[in-house]
Amino acid sequence: MILDPKRAWIRQWLTLVAVLLVWEAAGRAGMLNPLFAPSPSQIIGALVELFTSGSIWTHLEATFGAALGGLALGILVGVVLGVIAALIPYIAELLQPVMTLLNAIPRVVLAPLFAIWFGIGISSKVALAFILVAVLIFFTVYTGILHVDKRLVERITTLGGGRWALIRYVYLPSVASWVLSNMKVAVGFAFTGAVVGEFVAASRGLGYLLSFAQSTYNSALMLALVMLIMAVVLVIFYLSGRLEKRLMRWN
Amino acid sequence: MRLRDISISYGGGEPVLEGASLEVPAGKFVSLVGPSGSGKSSLLRAAIGLQKPLAGNVEIEFGRAEVGILFQDDALLPWKTARENVALGLTFHGVKREQALREADAALAKMGLQGFENRYPRHISGGQRKRVAIAQVLALKPKLLFMDEPFASLDAIVRARVVQDVVQLVEREGISVLLVTHDLGEAISLSDTIYLLSQGPRAHIIQKYDVPIPRPRSLISARAHPAYGPLYQKLWSDLSLEVTGKVAEAAE
């Protein structure tokens, strides 16, 4: 059978709808225990309830605040440290082993430590999102600058451009393009940091709600939150994809 | 432009080049040919100032702004449009951005790229990118042009057209040129003088040939000229002798 790739989305949606219908029917027939596997209508009900009661907004605000704060700080610090390390070998010697170590471990293990250091407020979540993003961006920028296209550097030099021209026309655009191409991963990391941080210790946020749902055996709420987080990240992926496309239209 | 007794070594090892001297008289087209690894590109890089020679000196009677350089790679900034790439060198030499863009458009038009000014390098063909790179250098109105195998990456038909355009521009503007190439036919059709480098290491200039083909030239007319065939044969046998002689020497 030959499948038309252009119609893949139709097949994907139809299959999803079929799975959901079977799942719903099995739930209604009493074949699934709602404590472990609530039906799709119960999950959607929990999601609608979160929005109609208005209780979700404070949690969304907390998670978004922590993720975006950590993302912005992580990019800023990652770029600055990456540039400094690439330019000053002594700094690279100091930073590289630390960053390699931080890169090697699952950095979310730092969440309990950050909760002690920065409290259960937003700071500890920003810190976790930050450390996840900063290490990624540091390596992107540091290795990127070391491997910058030498032909471009030579070209600008032979055309009469000085150090400033090299930074402005070669290094900065190169760094911007590497950071942009890693943006989707960075966004994912930032939300992971925020949600895991909230999961460990918090008084609000999607991670806190997840932890609450778990402690009350509320599977419908848990699955509703997972769906919500997926939706949020997909929207941000879409927006960063648009931004990347716009800023890298030369590619 | 004169290179006197240039020696070049990498990392303090045996010199790749030793005592190489050549001259590019004003308004003349000079080519440098030689076996692979003879240090042709190293000599050109020494002339440009990208490679510090072990010994010898480089005399250039022009200012930095009057020297244009064209390598094999296009090396255009991928995030800048064709006209922005061409305007770049002009702005480095103090031309205002608006004026630089106007001059860039004119330089692109000279290379037959009208209508492609706002395209990015990734959105044009290899031949067009090469033309943009040439326009970038010619927009600076150089008096002296260094070229290192600039046409090597192009396919035969595009190459012939680009080379022809460059010949016309160089003749019209009276630019002095030093071209490094491994293509003997190209060297003869373009040059007034050809220098042959010996096989490296310790390569040096072993022969100088004057090309008695009158200007203005076209690639076709140059190849049809009676002097072309004998000169090609002479160059080819000298080059072959150099390569096979050294190989035999090494075998002994």
mmCIF file of N, CA and C in Angstrom, chain B residues 16-121:
data_model
loop_
_atom_site.group_PDB
_atom_site.id
_atom_site.type_symbol
_atom_site.label_atom_id
_atom_site.label_comp_id
_atom_site.label_asym_id
_atom_site.label_seq_id
_atom_site.Cartn_x
_atom_site.Cartn_y
_atom_site.Cartn_z
ATOM 1 N N VAL B 16 58.952 25.206 2.442
ATOM 2 C CA VAL B 16 58.203 24.757 1.259
ATOM 3 C C VAL B 16 58.672 25.562 0.055
ATOM 4 N N LEU B 17 59.013 26.815 0.320
ATOM 5 C CA LEU B 17 59.481 27.710 -0.746
ATOM 6 C C LEU B 17 60.817 28.287 -0.333
ATOM 7 N N GLU B 18 61.716 28.491 -1.327
ATOM 8 C CA GLU B 18 63.005 29.077 -0.980
ATOM 9 C C GLU B 18 63.456 30.025 -2.088
ATOM 10 N N GLY B 19 63.665 31.272 -1.715
ATOM 11 C CA GLY B 19 64.205 32.261 -2.650
ATOM 12 C C GLY B 19 63.349 32.507 -3.884
ATOM 13 N N ALA B 20 62.030 32.551 -3.705
ATOM 14 C CA ALA B 20 61.135 32.775 -4.852
ATOM 15 C C ALA B 20 60.977 34.277 -5.109
ATOM 16 N N SER B 21 61.205 34.689 -6.346
ATOM 17 C CA SER B 21 61.045 36.104 -6.699
ATOM 18 C C SER B 21 60.175 36.222 -7.943
ATOM 19 N N LEU B 22 59.287 37.186 -7.932
ATOM 20 C CA LEU B 22 58.526 37.472 -9.154
ATOM 21 C C LEU B 22 58.042 38.917 -9.130
ATOM 22 N N GLU B 23 57.579 39.374 -10.301
ATOM 23 C CA GLU B 23 57.176 40.771 -10.408
ATOM 24 C C GLU B 23 55.863 40.862 -11.179
ATOM 25 N N VAL B 24 54.975 41.740 -10.713
ATOM 26 C CA VAL B 24 53.742 42.023 -11.458
ATOM 27 C C VAL B 24 53.812 43.487 -11.886
ATOM 28 N N PRO B 25 54.179 43.770 -13.155
ATOM 29 C CA PRO B 25 54.251 45.170 -13.608
ATOM 30 C C PRO B 25 52.842 45.795 -13.647
ATOM 31 N N ALA B 26 52.770 47.114 -13.579
ATOM 32 C CA ALA B 26 51.482 47.818 -13.553
ATOM 33 C C ALA B 26 50.637 47.435 -14.761
ATOM 34 N N GLY B 27 49.374 47.084 -14.500
ATOM 35 C CA GLY B 27 48.423 46.791 -15.571
ATOM 36 C C GLY B 27 48.634 45.441 -16.244
ATOM 37 N N LYS B 28 49.525 44.609 -15.705
ATOM 38 C CA LYS B 28 49.806 43.316 -16.339
ATOM 39 C C LYS B 28 49.135 42.167 -15.564
ATOM 40 N N PHE B 29 48.878 41.102 -16.325
ATOM 41 C CA PHE B 29 48.243 39.920 -15.753
ATOM 42 C C PHE B 29 49.325 38.843 -15.650
ATOM 43 N N VAL B 30 49.652 38.449 -14.418
ATOM 44 C CA VAL B 30 50.722 37.479 -14.195
ATOM 45 C C VAL B 30 50.128 36.235 -13.530
ATOM 46 N N SER B 31 50.511 35.059 -14.031
ATOM 47 C CA SER B 31 50.036 33.823 -13.402
ATOM 48 C C SER B 31 51.196 33.048 -12.818
ATOM 49 N N LEU B 32 50.873 32.288 -11.788
ATOM 50 C CA LEU B 32 51.856 31.454 -11.122
ATOM 51 C C LEU B 32 51.348 30.023 -11.205
ATOM 52 N N VAL B 33 52.108 29.160 -11.893
ATOM 53 C CA VAL B 33 51.697 27.757 -11.996
ATOM 54 C C VAL B 33 52.809 26.888 -11.406
ATOM 55 N N GLY B 34 52.452 25.665 -11.092
ATOM 56 C CA GLY B 34 53.446 24.761 -10.514
ATOM 57 C C GLY B 34 52.790 23.489 -10.046
ATOM 58 N N PRO B 35 53.593 22.470 -9.740
ATOM 59 C CA PRO B 35 53.022 21.204 -9.275
ATOM 60 C C PRO B 35 52.272 21.389 -7.953
ATOM 61 N N SER B 36 51.427 20.411 -7.611
ATOM 62 C CA SER B 36 50.730 20.478 -6.330
ATOM 63 C C SER B 36 51.753 20.451 -5.208
ATOM 64 N N GLY B 37 51.520 21.263 -4.204
ATOM 65 C CA GLY B 37 52.418 21.273 -3.050
ATOM 66 C C GLY B 37 53.682 22.082 -3.273
ATOM 67 N N SER B 38 53.705 22.868 -4.393
ATOM 68 C CA SER B 38 54.912 23.656 -4.654
ATOM 69 C C SER B 38 54.894 24.975 -3.883
ATOM 70 N N GLY B 39 53.791 25.257 -3.220
ATOM 71 C CA GLY B 39 53.741 26.467 -2.402
ATOM 72 C C GLY B 39 53.200 27.675 -3.143
ATOM 73 N N LYS B 40 52.439 27.437 -4.228
ATOM 74 C CA LYS B 40 51.858 28.559 -5.009
ATOM 75 C C LYS B 40 50.997 29.438 -4.111
ATOM 76 N N SER B 41 50.072 28.768 -3.386
ATOM 77 C CA SER B 41 49.157 29.525 -2.530
ATOM 78 C C SER B 41 49.902 30.195 -1.388
ATOM 79 N N SER B 42 50.947 29.503 -0.874
ATOM 80 C CA SER B 42 51.717 30.096 0.232
ATOM 81 C C SER B 42 52.379 31.393 -0.222
ATOM 82 N N LEU B 43 52.896 31.377 -1.463
ATOM 83 C CA LEU B 43 53.566 32.579 -1.990
ATOM 84 C C LEU B 43 52.549 33.716 -2.119
ATOM 85 N N LEU B 44 51.354 33.376 -2.596
ATOM 86 C CA LEU B 44 50.317 34.402 -2.736
ATOM 87 C C LEU B 44 49.896 34.935 -1.365
ATOM 88 N N ARG B 45 49.783 34.031 -0.401
ATOM 89 C CA ARG B 45 49.384 34.455 0.949
ATOM 90 C C ARG B 45 50.464 35.340 1.570
ATOM 91 N N ALA B 46 51.719 35.082 1.229
ATOM 92 C CA ALA B 46 52.795 35.935 1.724
ATOM 93 C C ALA B 46 52.671 37.333 1.111
ATOM 94 N N ALA B 47 52.313 37.372 -0.192
ATOM 95 C CA ALA B 47 52.156 38.657 -0.875
ATOM 96 C C ALA B 47 51.021 39.464 -0.235
ATOM 97 N N ILE B 48 49.950 38.766 0.143
ATOM 98 C CA ILE B 48 48.790 39.439 0.739
ATOM 99 C C ILE B 48 49.073 39.879 2.169
ATOM 100 N N GLY B 49 49.962 39.134 2.839
ATOM 101 C CA GLY B 49 50.238 39.445 4.241
ATOM 102 C C GLY B 49 49.556 38.484 5.189
ATOM 103 N N LEU B 50 48.962 37.404 4.641
ATOM 104 C CA LEU B 50 48.303 36.413 5.502
ATOM 105 C C LEU B 50 49.307 35.371 5.994
ATOM 106 N N GLN B 51 50.489 35.331 5.360
ATOM 107 C CA GLN B 51 51.522 34.357 5.747
ATOM 108 C C GLN B 51 52.842 35.104 5.911
ATOM 109 N N LYS B 52 53.441 34.992 7.096
ATOM 110 C CA LYS B 52 54.698 35.704 7.320
ATOM 111 C C LYS B 52 55.849 34.885 6.724
ATOM 112 N N PRO B 53 56.617 35.485 5.779
ATOM 113 C CA PRO B 53 57.708 34.700 5.189
ATOM 114 C C PRO B 53 58.885 34.555 6.161
ATOM 115 N N LEU B 54 59.622 33.455 5.965
ATOM 116 C CA LEU B 54 60.814 33.202 6.783
ATOM 117 C C LEU B 54 61.893 34.214 6.404
ATOM 118 N N ALA B 55 61.977 34.495 5.114
ATOM 119 C CA ALA B 55 62.947 35.464 4.615
ATOM 120 C C ALA B 55 62.385 36.101 3.345
ATOM 121 N N GLY B 56 62.993 37.204 2.929
ATOM 122 C CA GLY B 56 62.570 37.879 1.707
ATOM 123 C C GLY B 56 61.628 39.020 2.008
ATOM 124 N N ASN B 57 61.322 39.804 0.973
ATOM 125 C CA ASN B 57 60.397 40.916 1.216
ATOM 126 C C ASN B 57 59.384 41.111 0.089
ATOM 127 N N VAL B 58 58.284 41.760 0.484
ATOM 128 C CA VAL B 58 57.165 42.009 -0.424
ATOM 129 C C VAL B 58 57.080 43.512 -0.645
ATOM 130 N N GLU B 59 57.129 43.921 -1.895
ATOM 131 C CA GLU B 59 56.999 45.364 -2.183
ATOM 132 C C GLU B 59 55.706 45.589 -2.951
ATOM 133 N N ILE B 60 54.797 46.338 -2.350
ATOM 134 C CA ILE B 60 53.534 46.660 -3.036
ATOM 135 C C ILE B 60 53.404 48.178 -3.086
ATOM 136 N N GLU B 61 53.240 48.700 -4.309
ATOM 137 C CA GLU B 61 53.219 50.159 -4.450
ATOM 138 C C GLU B 61 51.828 50.740 -4.230
ATOM 139 N N PHE B 62 50.898 49.905 -3.840
ATOM 140 C CA PHE B 62 49.532 50.396 -3.628
ATOM 141 C C PHE B 62 49.175 50.364 -2.149
ATOM 142 N N GLY B 63 48.159 51.172 -1.799
ATOM 143 C CA GLY B 63 47.660 51.168 -0.424
ATOM 144 C C GLY B 63 46.812 49.924 -0.206
ATOM 145 N N ARG B 64 46.521 49.616 1.063
ATOM 146 C CA ARG B 64 45.745 48.430 1.430
ATOM 147 C C ARG B 64 44.390 48.407 0.716
ATOM 148 N N ALA B 65 43.794 49.624 0.585
ATOM 149 C CA ALA B 65 42.460 49.712 -0.004
ATOM 150 C C ALA B 65 42.473 49.439 -1.510
ATOM 151 N N GLU B 66 43.657 49.508 -2.110
ATOM 152 C CA GLU B 66 43.729 49.343 -3.575
ATOM 153 C C GLU B 66 44.041 47.910 -3.987
ATOM 154 N N VAL B 67 44.107 47.021 -2.990
ATOM 155 C CA VAL B 67 44.432 45.622 -3.261
ATOM 156 C C VAL B 67 43.188 44.752 -3.057
ATOM 157 N N GLY B 68 42.815 43.999 -4.095
ATOM 158 C CA GLY B 68 41.666 43.099 -3.983
ATOM 159 C C GLY B 68 42.139 41.657 -3.930
ATOM 160 N N ILE B 69 41.397 40.829 -3.203
ATOM 161 C CA ILE B 69 41.804 39.423 -3.041
ATOM 162 C C ILE B 69 40.619 38.507 -3.306
ATOM 163 N N LEU B 70 40.850 37.486 -4.119
ATOM 164 C CA LEU B 70 39.784 36.547 -4.471
ATOM 165 C C LEU B 70 40.296 35.118 -4.293
ATOM 166 N N PHE B 71 39.656 34.395 -3.377
ATOM 167 C CA PHE B 71 40.060 33.004 -3.133
ATOM 168 C C PHE B 71 39.110 32.057 -3.853
ATOM 169 N N GLN B 72 39.422 30.753 -3.725
ATOM 170 C CA GLN B 72 38.566 29.749 -4.349
ATOM 171 C C GLN B 72 37.165 29.747 -3.733
ATOM 172 N N ASP B 73 37.115 29.890 -2.385
ATOM 173 C CA ASP B 73 35.813 29.895 -1.716
ATOM 174 C C ASP B 73 35.155 31.242 -1.916
ATOM 175 N N ASP B 74 33.822 31.221 -2.040
ATOM 176 C CA ASP B 74 33.108 32.494 -2.184
ATOM 177 C C ASP B 74 33.161 33.265 -0.873
ATOM 178 N N ALA B 75 33.010 32.532 0.244
ATOM 179 C CA ALA B 75 33.050 33.123 1.583
ATOM 180 C C ALA B 75 32.204 34.390 1.691
ATOM 181 N N LEU B 76 30.983 34.334 1.167
ATOM 182 C CA LEU B 76 30.068 35.467 1.344
ATOM 183 C C LEU B 76 29.361 35.278 2.681
ATOM 184 N N LEU B 77 29.021 36.379 3.339
ATOM 185 C CA LEU B 77 28.285 36.263 4.603
ATOM 186 C C LEU B 77 26.884 35.737 4.284
ATOM 187 N N PRO B 78 26.499 34.566 4.816
ATOM 188 C CA PRO B 78 25.204 33.994 4.423
ATOM 189 C C PRO B 78 24.012 34.816 4.892
ATOM 190 N N TRP B 79 24.228 35.634 5.936
ATOM 191 C CA TRP B 79 23.103 36.414 6.481
ATOM 192 C C TRP B 79 22.987 37.795 5.853
ATOM 193 N N LYS B 80 23.777 38.069 4.833
ATOM 194 C CA LYS B 80 23.688 39.361 4.136
ATOM 195 C C LYS B 80 23.284 39.110 2.684
ATOM 196 N N THR B 81 22.502 40.024 2.126
ATOM 197 C CA THR B 81 22.092 39.869 0.731
ATOM 198 C C THR B 81 23.299 40.144 -0.173
ATOM 199 N N ALA B 82 23.131 39.858 -1.473
ATOM 200 C CA ALA B 82 24.224 40.070 -2.425
ATOM 201 C C ALA B 82 24.733 41.508 -2.350
ATOM 202 N N ARG B 83 23.797 42.471 -2.381
ATOM 203 C CA ARG B 83 24.243 43.885 -2.399
ATOM 204 C C ARG B 83 24.887 44.277 -1.068
ATOM 205 N N GLU B 84 24.372 43.730 0.044
ATOM 206 C CA GLU B 84 24.977 44.042 1.345
ATOM 207 C C GLU B 84 26.382 43.463 1.434
ATOM 208 N N ASN B 85 26.565 42.255 0.870
ATOM 209 C CA ASN B 85 27.889 41.643 0.860
ATOM 210 C C ASN B 85 28.868 42.490 0.049
ATOM 211 N N VAL B 86 28.396 42.955 -1.096
ATOM 212 C CA VAL B 86 29.284 43.747 -1.961
ATOM 213 C C VAL B 86 29.598 45.102 -1.306
ATOM 214 N N ALA B 87 28.588 45.675 -0.631
ATOM 215 C CA ALA B 87 28.765 47.003 -0.022
ATOM 216 C C ALA B 87 29.712 46.961 1.187
ATOM 217 N N LEU B 88 29.854 45.772 1.772
ATOM 218 C CA LEU B 88 30.614 45.636 3.017
ATOM 219 C C LEU B 88 32.029 46.216 2.934
ATOM 220 N N GLY B 89 32.791 45.790 1.895
ATOM 221 C CA GLY B 89 34.168 46.252 1.751
ATOM 222 C C GLY B 89 34.235 47.772 1.606
ATOM 223 N N LEU B 90 33.243 48.326 0.899
ATOM 224 C CA LEU B 90 33.233 49.782 0.689
ATOM 225 C C LEU B 90 33.050 50.504 2.021
ATOM 226 N N THR B 91 32.127 49.993 2.851
ATOM 227 C CA THR B 91 31.887 50.667 4.144
ATOM 228 C C THR B 91 33.123 50.556 5.043
ATOM 229 N N PHE B 92 33.890 49.455 4.896
ATOM 230 C CA PHE B 92 35.126 49.336 5.695
ATOM 231 C C PHE B 92 36.121 50.434 5.315
ATOM 232 N N HIS B 93 36.004 50.921 4.083
ATOM 233 C CA HIS B 93 36.929 51.965 3.639
ATOM 234 C C HIS B 93 36.311 53.356 3.707
ATOM 235 N N GLY B 94 35.283 53.487 4.527
ATOM 236 C CA GLY B 94 34.756 54.809 4.851
ATOM 237 C C GLY B 94 33.635 55.320 3.965
ATOM 238 N N VAL B 95 33.160 54.513 3.005
ATOM 239 C CA VAL B 95 32.050 54.967 2.149
ATOM 240 C C VAL B 95 30.751 54.873 2.952
ATOM 241 N N LYS B 96 29.902 55.910 2.865
ATOM 242 C CA LYS B 96 28.611 55.906 3.576
ATOM 243 C C LYS B 96 27.744 54.764 3.055
ATOM 244 N N ARG B 97 26.916 54.194 3.951
ATOM 245 C CA ARG B 97 26.134 52.993 3.622
ATOM 246 C C ARG B 97 25.283 53.154 2.346
ATOM 247 N N GLU B 98 24.575 54.297 2.261
ATOM 248 C CA GLU B 98 23.701 54.510 1.094
ATOM 249 C C GLU B 98 24.500 54.491 -0.209
ATOM 250 N N GLN B 99 25.607 55.235 -0.170
ATOM 251 C CA GLN B 99 26.490 55.326 -1.337
ATOM 252 C C GLN B 99 27.079 53.940 -1.662
ATOM 253 N N ALA B 100 27.470 53.221 -0.596
ATOM 254 C CA ALA B 100 28.070 51.889 -0.772
ATOM 255 C C ALA B 100 27.067 50.948 -1.443
ATOM 256 N N LEU B 101 25.791 51.032 -1.025
ATOM 257 C CA LEU B 101 24.770 50.156 -1.613
ATOM 258 C C LEU B 101 24.554 50.491 -3.092
ATOM 259 N N ARG B 102 24.597 51.805 -3.411
ATOM 260 C CA ARG B 102 24.432 52.206 -4.825
ATOM 261 C C ARG B 102 25.588 51.654 -5.662
ATOM 262 N N GLU B 103 26.804 51.799 -5.113
ATOM 263 C CA GLU B 103 27.978 51.298 -5.844
ATOM 264 C C GLU B 103 27.940 49.776 -5.956
ATOM 265 N N ALA B 104 27.400 49.127 -4.908
ATOM 266 C CA ALA B 104 27.281 47.664 -4.921
ATOM 267 C C ALA B 104 26.343 47.237 -6.048
ATOM 268 N N ASP B 105 25.222 47.941 -6.188
ATOM 269 C CA ASP B 105 24.270 47.617 -7.256
ATOM 270 C C ASP B 105 24.941 47.746 -8.627
ATOM 271 N N ALA B 106 25.751 48.803 -8.777
ATOM 272 C CA ALA B 106 26.438 49.020 -10.051
ATOM 273 C C ALA B 106 27.441 47.898 -10.314
ATOM 274 N N ALA B 107 28.179 47.487 -9.252
ATOM 275 C CA ALA B 107 29.173 46.414 -9.408
ATOM 276 C C ALA B 107 28.490 45.097 -9.759
ATOM 277 N N LEU B 108 27.327 44.837 -9.139
ATOM 278 C CA LEU B 108 26.586 43.604 -9.429
ATOM 279 C C LEU B 108 26.071 43.631 -10.871
ATOM 280 N N ALA B 109 25.615 44.809 -11.310
ATOM 281 C CA ALA B 109 25.115 44.934 -12.683
ATOM 282 C C ALA B 109 26.244 44.637 -13.678
ATOM 283 N N LYS B 110 27.468 45.110 -13.361
ATOM 284 C CA LYS B 110 28.620 44.857 -14.238
ATOM 285 C C LYS B 110 28.888 43.369 -14.378
ATOM 286 N N MET B 111 28.571 42.608 -13.306
ATOM 287 C CA MET B 111 28.794 41.158 -13.340
ATOM 288 C C MET B 111 27.539 40.419 -13.812
ATOM 289 N N GLY B 112 26.585 41.169 -14.373
ATOM 290 C CA GLY B 112 25.378 40.552 -14.924
ATOM 291 C C GLY B 112 24.415 40.033 -13.869
ATOM 292 N N LEU B 113 24.394 40.679 -12.704
ATOM 293 C CA LEU B 113 23.537 40.183 -11.615
ATOM 294 C C LEU B 113 22.391 41.152 -11.285
ATOM 295 N N GLN B 114 21.979 41.920 -12.276
ATOM 296 C CA GLN B 114 20.857 42.826 -12.053
ATOM 297 C C GLN B 114 19.623 41.993 -11.704
ATOM 298 N N GLY B 115 18.895 42.407 -10.672
ATOM 299 C CA GLY B 115 17.707 41.662 -10.260
ATOM 300 C C GLY B 115 17.995 40.651 -9.163
ATOM 301 N N PHE B 116 19.289 40.439 -8.867
ATOM 302 C CA PHE B 116 19.646 39.468 -7.822
ATOM 303 C C PHE B 116 20.187 40.166 -6.579
ATOM 304 N N GLU B 117 20.086 41.515 -6.554
ATOM 305 C CA GLU B 117 20.716 42.297 -5.493
ATOM 306 C C GLU B 117 20.244 41.898 -4.103
ATOM 307 N N ASN B 118 18.941 41.573 -3.999
ATOM 308 C CA ASN B 118 18.391 41.314 -2.661
ATOM 309 C C ASN B 118 18.296 39.831 -2.321
ATOM 310 N N ARG B 119 18.962 38.996 -3.111
ATOM 311 C CA ARG B 119 18.961 37.558 -2.806
ATOM 312 C C ARG B 119 20.075 37.248 -1.804
ATOM 313 N N TYR B 120 19.817 36.242 -0.972
ATOM 314 C CA TYR B 120 20.853 35.776 -0.049
ATOM 315 C C TYR B 120 21.730 34.741 -0.773
ATOM 316 N N PRO B 121 23.013 34.599 -0.354
ATOM 317 C CA PRO B 121 23.919 33.670 -1.051
ATOM 318 C C PRO B 121 23.353 32.256 -1.197
#
